PDB file of C-alpha atoms in Angstrom:
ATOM      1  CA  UNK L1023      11.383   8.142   2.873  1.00 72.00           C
ATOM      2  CA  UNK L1024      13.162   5.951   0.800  1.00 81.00           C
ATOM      3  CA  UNK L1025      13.790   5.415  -3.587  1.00 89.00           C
ATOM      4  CA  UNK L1026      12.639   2.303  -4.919  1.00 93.00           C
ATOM      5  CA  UNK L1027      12.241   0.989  -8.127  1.00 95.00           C
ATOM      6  CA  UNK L1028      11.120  -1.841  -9.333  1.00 96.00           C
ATOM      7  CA  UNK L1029      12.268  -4.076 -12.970  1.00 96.00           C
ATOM      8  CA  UNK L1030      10.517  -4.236 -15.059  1.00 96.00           C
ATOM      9  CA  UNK L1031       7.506  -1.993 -14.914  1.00 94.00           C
ATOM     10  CA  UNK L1032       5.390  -4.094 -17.032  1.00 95.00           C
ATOM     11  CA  UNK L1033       5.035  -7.351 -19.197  1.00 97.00           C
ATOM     12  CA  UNK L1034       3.189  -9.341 -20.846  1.00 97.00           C
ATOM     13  CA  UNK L1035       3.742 -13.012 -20.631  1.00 96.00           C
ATOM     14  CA  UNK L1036       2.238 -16.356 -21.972  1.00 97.00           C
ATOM     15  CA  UNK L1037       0.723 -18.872 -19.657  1.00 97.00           C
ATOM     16  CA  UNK L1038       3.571 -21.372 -18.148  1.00 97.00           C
ATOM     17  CA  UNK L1039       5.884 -19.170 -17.985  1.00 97.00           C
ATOM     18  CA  UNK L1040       7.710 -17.667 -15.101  1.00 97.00           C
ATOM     19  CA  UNK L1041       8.660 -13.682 -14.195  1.00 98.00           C
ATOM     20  CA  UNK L1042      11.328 -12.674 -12.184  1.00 98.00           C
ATOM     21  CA  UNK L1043      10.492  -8.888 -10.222  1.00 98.00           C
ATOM     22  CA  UNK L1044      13.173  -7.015  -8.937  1.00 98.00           C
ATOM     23  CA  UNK L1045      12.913  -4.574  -6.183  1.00 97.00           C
ATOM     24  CA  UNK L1046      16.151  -2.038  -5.323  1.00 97.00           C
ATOM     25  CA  UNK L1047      16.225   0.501  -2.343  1.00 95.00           C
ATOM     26  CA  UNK L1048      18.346   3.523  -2.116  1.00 94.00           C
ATOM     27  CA  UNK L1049      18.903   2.663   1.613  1.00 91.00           C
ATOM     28  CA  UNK L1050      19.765  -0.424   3.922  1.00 91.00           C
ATOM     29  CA  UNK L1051      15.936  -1.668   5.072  1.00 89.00           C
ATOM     30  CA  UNK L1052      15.406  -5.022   7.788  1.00 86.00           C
ATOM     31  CA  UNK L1053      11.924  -5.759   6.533  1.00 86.00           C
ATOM     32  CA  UNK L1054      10.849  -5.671   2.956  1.00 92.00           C
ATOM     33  CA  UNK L1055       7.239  -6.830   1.717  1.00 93.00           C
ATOM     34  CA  UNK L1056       5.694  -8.131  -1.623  1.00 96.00           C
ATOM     35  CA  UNK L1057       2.138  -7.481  -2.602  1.00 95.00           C
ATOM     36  CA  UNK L1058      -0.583  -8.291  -5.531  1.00 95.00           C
ATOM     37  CA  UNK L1059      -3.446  -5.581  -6.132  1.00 92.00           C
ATOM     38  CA  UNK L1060      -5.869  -7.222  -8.677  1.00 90.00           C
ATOM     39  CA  UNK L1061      -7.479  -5.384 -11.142  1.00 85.00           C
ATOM     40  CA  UNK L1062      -9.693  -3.190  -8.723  1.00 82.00           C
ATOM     41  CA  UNK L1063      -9.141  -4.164  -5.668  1.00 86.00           C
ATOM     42  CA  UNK L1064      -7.297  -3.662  -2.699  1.00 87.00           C
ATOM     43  CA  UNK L1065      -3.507  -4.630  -1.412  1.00 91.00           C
ATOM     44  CA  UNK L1066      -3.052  -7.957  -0.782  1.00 93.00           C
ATOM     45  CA  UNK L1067       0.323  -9.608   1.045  1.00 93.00           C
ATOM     46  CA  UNK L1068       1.645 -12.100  -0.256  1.00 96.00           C
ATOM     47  CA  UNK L1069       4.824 -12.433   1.817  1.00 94.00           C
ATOM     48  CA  UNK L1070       7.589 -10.216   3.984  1.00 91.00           C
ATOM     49  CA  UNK L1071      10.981 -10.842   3.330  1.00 91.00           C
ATOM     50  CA  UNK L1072      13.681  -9.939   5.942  1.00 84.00           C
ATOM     51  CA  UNK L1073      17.568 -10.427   5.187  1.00 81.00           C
ATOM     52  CA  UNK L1074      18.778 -13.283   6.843  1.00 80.00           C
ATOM     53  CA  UNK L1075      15.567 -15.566   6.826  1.00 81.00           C
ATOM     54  CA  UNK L1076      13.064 -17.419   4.454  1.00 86.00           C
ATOM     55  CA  UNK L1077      10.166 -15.379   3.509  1.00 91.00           C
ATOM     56  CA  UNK L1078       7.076 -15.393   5.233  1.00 91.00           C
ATOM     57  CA  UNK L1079       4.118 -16.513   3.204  1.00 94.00           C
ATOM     58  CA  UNK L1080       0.568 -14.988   3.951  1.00 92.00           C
ATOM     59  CA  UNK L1081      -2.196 -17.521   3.400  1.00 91.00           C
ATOM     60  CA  UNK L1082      -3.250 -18.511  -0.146  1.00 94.00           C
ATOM     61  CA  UNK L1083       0.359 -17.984  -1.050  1.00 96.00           C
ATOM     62  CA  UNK L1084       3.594 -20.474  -1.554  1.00 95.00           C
ATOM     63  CA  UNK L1085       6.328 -20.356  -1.762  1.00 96.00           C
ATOM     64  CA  UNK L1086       6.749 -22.735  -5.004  1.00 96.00           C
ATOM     65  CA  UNK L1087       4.494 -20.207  -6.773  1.00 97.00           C
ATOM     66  CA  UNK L1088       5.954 -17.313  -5.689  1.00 97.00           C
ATOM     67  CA  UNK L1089       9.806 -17.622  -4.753  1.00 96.00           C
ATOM     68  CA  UNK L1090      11.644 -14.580  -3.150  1.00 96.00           C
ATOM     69  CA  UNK L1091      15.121 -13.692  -2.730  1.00 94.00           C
ATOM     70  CA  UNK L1092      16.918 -11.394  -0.631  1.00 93.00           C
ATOM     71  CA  UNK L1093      20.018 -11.546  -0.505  1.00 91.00           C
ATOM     72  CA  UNK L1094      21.085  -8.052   1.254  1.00 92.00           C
ATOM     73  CA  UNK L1095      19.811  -5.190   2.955  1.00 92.00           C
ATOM     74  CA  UNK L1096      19.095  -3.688  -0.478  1.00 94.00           C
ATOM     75  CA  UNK L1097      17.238  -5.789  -2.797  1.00 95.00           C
ATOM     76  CA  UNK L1098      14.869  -8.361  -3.279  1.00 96.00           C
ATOM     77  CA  UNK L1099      13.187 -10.496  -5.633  1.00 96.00           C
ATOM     78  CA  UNK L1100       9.389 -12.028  -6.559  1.00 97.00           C
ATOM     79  CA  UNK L1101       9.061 -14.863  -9.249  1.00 98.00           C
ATOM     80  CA  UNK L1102       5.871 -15.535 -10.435  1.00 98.00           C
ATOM     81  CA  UNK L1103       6.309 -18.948 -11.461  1.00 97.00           C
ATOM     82  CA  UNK L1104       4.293 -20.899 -13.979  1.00 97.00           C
ATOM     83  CA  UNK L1105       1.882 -18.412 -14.742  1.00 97.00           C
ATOM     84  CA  UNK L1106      -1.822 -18.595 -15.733  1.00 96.00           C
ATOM     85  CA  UNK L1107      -4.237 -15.332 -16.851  1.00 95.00           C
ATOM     86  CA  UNK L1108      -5.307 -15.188 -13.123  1.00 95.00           C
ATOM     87  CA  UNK L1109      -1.767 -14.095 -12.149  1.00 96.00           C
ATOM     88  CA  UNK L1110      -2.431 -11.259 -14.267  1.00 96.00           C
ATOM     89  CA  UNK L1111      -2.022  -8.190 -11.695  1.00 95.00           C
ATOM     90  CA  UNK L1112       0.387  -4.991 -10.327  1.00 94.00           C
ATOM     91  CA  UNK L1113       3.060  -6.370  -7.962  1.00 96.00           C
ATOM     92  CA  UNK L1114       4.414  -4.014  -5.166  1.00 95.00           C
ATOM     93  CA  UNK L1115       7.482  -3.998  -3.291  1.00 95.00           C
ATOM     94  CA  UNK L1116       7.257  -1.769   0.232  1.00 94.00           C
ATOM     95  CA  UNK L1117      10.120  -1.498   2.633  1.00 92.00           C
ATOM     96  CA  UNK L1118       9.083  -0.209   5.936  1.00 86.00           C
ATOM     97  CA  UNK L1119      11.220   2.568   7.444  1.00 83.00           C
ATOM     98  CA  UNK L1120      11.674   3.952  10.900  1.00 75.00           C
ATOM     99  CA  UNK L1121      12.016   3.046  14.330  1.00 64.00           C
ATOM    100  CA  UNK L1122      10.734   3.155  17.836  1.00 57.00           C
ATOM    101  CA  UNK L1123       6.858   1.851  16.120  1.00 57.00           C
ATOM    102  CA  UNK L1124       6.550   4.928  14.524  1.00 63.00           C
ATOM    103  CA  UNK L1125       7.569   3.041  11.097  1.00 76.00           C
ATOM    104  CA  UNK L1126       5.724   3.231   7.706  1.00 83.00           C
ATOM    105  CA  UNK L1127       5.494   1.371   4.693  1.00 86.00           C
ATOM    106  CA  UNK L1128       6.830   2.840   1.527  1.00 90.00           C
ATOM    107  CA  UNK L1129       5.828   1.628  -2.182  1.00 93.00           C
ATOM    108  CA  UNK L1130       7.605   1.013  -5.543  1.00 94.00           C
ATOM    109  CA  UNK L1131       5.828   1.897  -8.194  1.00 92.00           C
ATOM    110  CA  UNK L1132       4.658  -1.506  -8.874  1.00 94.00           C
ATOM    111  CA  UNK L1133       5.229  -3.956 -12.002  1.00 95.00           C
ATOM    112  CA  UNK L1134       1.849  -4.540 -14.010  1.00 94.00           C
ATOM    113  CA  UNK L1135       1.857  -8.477 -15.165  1.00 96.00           C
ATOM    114  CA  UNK L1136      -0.724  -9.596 -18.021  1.00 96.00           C
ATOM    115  CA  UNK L1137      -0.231 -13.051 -18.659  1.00 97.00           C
ATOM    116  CA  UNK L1138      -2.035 -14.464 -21.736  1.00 96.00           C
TER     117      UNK L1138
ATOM    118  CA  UNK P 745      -8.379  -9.398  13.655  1.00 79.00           C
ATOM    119  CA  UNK P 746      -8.127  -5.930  12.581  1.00 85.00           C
ATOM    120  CA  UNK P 747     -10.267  -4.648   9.519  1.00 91.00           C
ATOM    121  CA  UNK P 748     -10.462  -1.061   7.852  1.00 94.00           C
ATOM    122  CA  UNK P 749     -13.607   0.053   6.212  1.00 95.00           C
ATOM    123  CA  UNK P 750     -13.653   3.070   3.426  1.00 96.00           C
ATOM    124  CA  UNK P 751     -17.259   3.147   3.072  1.00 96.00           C
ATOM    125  CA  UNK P 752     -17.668   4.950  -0.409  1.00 96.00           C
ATOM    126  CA  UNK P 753     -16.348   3.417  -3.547  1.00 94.00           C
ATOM    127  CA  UNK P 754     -16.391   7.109  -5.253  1.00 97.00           C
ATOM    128  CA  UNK P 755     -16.390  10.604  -4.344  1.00 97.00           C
ATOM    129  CA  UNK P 756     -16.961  13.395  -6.214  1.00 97.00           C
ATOM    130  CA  UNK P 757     -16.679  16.934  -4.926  1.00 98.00           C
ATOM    131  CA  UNK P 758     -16.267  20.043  -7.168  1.00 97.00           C
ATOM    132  CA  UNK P 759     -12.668  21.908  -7.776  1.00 97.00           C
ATOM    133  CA  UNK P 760     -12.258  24.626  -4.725  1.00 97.00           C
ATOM    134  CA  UNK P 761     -14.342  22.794  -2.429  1.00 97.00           C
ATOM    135  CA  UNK P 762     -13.648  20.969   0.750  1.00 97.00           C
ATOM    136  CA  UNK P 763     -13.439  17.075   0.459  1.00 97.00           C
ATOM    137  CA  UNK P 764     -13.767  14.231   2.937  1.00 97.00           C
ATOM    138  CA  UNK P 765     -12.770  10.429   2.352  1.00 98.00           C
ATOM    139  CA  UNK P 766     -14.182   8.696   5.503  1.00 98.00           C
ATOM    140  CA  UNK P 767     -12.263   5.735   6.954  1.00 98.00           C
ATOM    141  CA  UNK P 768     -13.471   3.612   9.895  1.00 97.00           C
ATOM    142  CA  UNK P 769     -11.259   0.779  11.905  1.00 95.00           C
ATOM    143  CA  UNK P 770     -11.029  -1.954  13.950  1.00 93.00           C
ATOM    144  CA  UNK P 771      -8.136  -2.632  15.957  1.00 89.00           C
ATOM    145  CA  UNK P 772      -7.637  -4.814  19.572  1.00 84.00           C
ATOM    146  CA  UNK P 773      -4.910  -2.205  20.648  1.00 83.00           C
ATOM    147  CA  UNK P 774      -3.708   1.020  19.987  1.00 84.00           C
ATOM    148  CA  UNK P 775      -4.288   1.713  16.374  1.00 88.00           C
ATOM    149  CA  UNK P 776      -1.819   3.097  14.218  1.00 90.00           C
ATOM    150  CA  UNK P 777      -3.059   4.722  10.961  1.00 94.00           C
ATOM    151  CA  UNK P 778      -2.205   5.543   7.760  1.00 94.00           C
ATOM    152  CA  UNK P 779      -3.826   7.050   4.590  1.00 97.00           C
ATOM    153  CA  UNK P 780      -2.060   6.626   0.773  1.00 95.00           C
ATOM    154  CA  UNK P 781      -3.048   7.646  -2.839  1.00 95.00           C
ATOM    155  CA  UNK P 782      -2.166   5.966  -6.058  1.00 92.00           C
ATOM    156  CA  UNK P 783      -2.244   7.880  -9.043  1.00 89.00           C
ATOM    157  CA  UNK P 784      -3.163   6.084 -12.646  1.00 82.00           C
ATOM    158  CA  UNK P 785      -0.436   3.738 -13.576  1.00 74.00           C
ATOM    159  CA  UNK P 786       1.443   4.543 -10.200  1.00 78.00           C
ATOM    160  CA  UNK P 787       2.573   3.348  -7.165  1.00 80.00           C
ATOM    161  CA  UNK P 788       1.415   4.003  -3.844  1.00 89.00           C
ATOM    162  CA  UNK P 789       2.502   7.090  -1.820  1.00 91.00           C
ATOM    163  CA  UNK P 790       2.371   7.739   1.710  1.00 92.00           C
ATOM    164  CA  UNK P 791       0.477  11.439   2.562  1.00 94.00           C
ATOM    165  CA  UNK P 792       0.050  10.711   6.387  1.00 94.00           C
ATOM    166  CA  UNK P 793       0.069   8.942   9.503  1.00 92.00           C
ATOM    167  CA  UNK P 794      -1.259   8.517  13.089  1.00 92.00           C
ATOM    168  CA  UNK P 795       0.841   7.032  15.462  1.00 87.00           C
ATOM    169  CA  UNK P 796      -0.219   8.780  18.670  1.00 84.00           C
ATOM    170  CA  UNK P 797      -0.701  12.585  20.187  1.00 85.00           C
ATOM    171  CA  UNK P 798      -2.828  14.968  18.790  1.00 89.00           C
ATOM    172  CA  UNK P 799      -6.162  13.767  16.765  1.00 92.00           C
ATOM    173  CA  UNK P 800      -5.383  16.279  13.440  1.00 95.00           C
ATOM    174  CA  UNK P 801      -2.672  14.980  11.587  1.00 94.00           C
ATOM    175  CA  UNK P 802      -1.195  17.116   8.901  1.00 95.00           C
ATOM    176  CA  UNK P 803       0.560  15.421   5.400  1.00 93.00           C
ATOM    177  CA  UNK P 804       1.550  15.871   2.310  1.00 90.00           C
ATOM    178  CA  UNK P 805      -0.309  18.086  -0.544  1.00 91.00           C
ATOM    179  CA  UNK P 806      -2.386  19.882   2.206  1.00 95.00           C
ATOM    180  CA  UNK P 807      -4.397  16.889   3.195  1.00 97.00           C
ATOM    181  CA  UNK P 808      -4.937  16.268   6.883  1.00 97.00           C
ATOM    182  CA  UNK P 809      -6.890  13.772   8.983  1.00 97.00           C
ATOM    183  CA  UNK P 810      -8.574  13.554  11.890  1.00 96.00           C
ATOM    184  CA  UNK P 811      -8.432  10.479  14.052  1.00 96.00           C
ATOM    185  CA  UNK P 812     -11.537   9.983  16.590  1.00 96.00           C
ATOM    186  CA  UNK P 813     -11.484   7.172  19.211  1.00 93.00           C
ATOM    187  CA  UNK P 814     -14.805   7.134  19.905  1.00 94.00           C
ATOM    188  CA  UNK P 815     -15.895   6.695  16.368  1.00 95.00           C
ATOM    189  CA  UNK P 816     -12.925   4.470  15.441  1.00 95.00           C
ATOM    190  CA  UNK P 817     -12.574   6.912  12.353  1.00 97.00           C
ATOM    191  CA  UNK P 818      -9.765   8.186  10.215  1.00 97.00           C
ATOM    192  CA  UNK P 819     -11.365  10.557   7.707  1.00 98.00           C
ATOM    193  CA  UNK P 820      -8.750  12.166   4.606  1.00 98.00           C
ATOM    194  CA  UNK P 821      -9.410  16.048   4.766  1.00 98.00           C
ATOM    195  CA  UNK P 822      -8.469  18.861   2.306  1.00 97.00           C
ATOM    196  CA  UNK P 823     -10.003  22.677   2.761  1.00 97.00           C
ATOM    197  CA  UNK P 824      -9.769  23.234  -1.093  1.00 97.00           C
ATOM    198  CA  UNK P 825      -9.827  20.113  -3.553  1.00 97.00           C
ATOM    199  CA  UNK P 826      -7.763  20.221  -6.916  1.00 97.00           C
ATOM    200  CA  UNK P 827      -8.633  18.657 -10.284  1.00 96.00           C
ATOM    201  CA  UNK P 828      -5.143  16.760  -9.642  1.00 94.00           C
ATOM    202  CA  UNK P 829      -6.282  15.511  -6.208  1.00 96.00           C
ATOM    203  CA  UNK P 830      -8.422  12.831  -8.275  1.00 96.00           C
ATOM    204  CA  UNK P 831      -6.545   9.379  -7.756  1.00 96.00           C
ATOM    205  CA  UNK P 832      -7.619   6.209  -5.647  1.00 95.00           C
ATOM    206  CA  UNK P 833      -6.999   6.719  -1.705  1.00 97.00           C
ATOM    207  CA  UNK P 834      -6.397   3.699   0.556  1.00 96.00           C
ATOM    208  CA  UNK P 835      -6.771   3.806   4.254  1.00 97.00           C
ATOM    209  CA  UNK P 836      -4.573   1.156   6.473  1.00 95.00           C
ATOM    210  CA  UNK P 837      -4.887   0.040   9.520  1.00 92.00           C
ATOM    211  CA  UNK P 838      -1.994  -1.848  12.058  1.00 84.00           C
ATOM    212  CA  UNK P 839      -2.069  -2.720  15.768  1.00 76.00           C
ATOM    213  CA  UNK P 840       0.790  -0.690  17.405  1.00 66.00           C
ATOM    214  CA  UNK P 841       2.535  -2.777  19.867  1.00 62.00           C
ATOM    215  CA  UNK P 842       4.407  -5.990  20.102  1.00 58.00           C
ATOM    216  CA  UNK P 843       6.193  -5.068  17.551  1.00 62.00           C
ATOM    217  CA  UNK P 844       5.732  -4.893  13.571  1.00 65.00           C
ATOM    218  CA  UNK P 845       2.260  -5.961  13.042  1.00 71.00           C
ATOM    219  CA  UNK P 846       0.927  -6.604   9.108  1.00 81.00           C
ATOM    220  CA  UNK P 847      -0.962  -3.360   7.407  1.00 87.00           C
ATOM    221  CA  UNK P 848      -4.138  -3.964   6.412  1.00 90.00           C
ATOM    222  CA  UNK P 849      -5.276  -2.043   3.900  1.00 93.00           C
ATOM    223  CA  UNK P 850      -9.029  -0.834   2.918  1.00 94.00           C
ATOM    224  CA  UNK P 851     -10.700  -1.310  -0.510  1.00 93.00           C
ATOM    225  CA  UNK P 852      -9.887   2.171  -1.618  1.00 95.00           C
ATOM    226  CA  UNK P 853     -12.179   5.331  -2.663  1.00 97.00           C
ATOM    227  CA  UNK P 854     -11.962   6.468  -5.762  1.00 96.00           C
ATOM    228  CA  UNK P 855     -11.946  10.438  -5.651  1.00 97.00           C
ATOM    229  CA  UNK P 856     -12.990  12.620  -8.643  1.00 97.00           C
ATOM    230  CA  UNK P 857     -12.304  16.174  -8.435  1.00 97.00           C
ATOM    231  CA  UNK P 858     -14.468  18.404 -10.724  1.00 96.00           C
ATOM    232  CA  UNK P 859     -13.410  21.192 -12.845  1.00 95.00           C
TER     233      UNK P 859
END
């Protein structure tokens, strides 16, 4: 498995405003992932984010909204950019480790966002 | 499109006794499968996979699942459930082949462990 952390672990933040998440890995990973888990629900992707390349954005979500960097193997980040109360939510980082399809996705330990 | 199903929101089963949290899938190839827990105010963590060979799969904290073809289930197993099993547990759900496909993850079960 791998460490990750995640900066900060929680905020609270006034509507317009934007939050930058950061996401660092103890180990070199190809594919990285950002997701949103409402309050009670499920995992929902909001985009994967491989070294090299622009993110991928899953439907629903852009990229003005919700900027990501990655600029190495190691680290990424999520903005949540001019935020309103509905943006109020945990966000995950998950690398995915392994090879030869037998690869799973690991989890930070999320940043909870209440925006006022 | 591939789905997963956990059909119970909750599940309650008594400290000492054996617990089940079912799972069901749908998949257009091979599926591969994976159960996780979140504890309050934490993360997700991995406890086991299926990927292919034999049908039990062993994880982490004793758990162990059983993945049926037939039934297109995935159900969590533990012999002996602890007050410190409670947490939410999320079944997921990829196609394996072509290469990486997106997870998709089920609504989650709430289990609650009683002392």
């Amino acid at each position: 498995s791998a460490v990750i952390s995640q900066k900060p672990s929680r905020d609270i933040c006034q509507r317009g405003t934007s939050l930058t998440i950061q996401c660092q890995v103890d180990s070199q990973v190809t594919m990285m992932f950002w997701y949103r888990q409402q309050p009670g629900q499920s995992l929902t992707l909001i985009a994967t984010a491989n070294q090299g390349s622009e993110a991928t954005y899953e439907s629903g979500f852009v990229i003005d909204k919700f900027p990501i960097s990655r600029p190495n193997l190691t680290f990424s980040t999520l903005t949540v950019s001019n935020m309103s109360p509905e943006d109020s939510s945990i966000y995950l980082c998950s690398v995915l480790l392994g090879t030869g399809g037998a690869d799973t996705q690991y989890f930070g330990p999320g940043t909870r966002l209440t925006v006022l | 499109a591939q789905s997963v199903a956990q059909p119970e929101d909750q599940v309650n089963v008594a400290e000492g006794n054996p617990l089940t949290v079912k799972c069901t899938y749908s998949v257009s190839g091979n599926p591969y499968l994976f159960w996780y827990v979140q504890y309050p105010n934490r993360g997700l963590q991995f406890l086991l996979k299926y990927i292919t060979g034999d049908n039990l799969v062993k994880g982490s904290y004793g758990f162990e699942a059983e993945f049926n073809k037939s039934q297109t289930s995935f159900h969590l197993k533990k012999p002996s459930a602890l007050v410190s099993d409670s947490a939410l547990y999320y079944c997921a759900v990829r196609e394996g082949s072509g290469g990486y496909q997106k997870v998709t993850f089920g609504i989650g079960t709430k289990l609650q462990v009683i002392p």
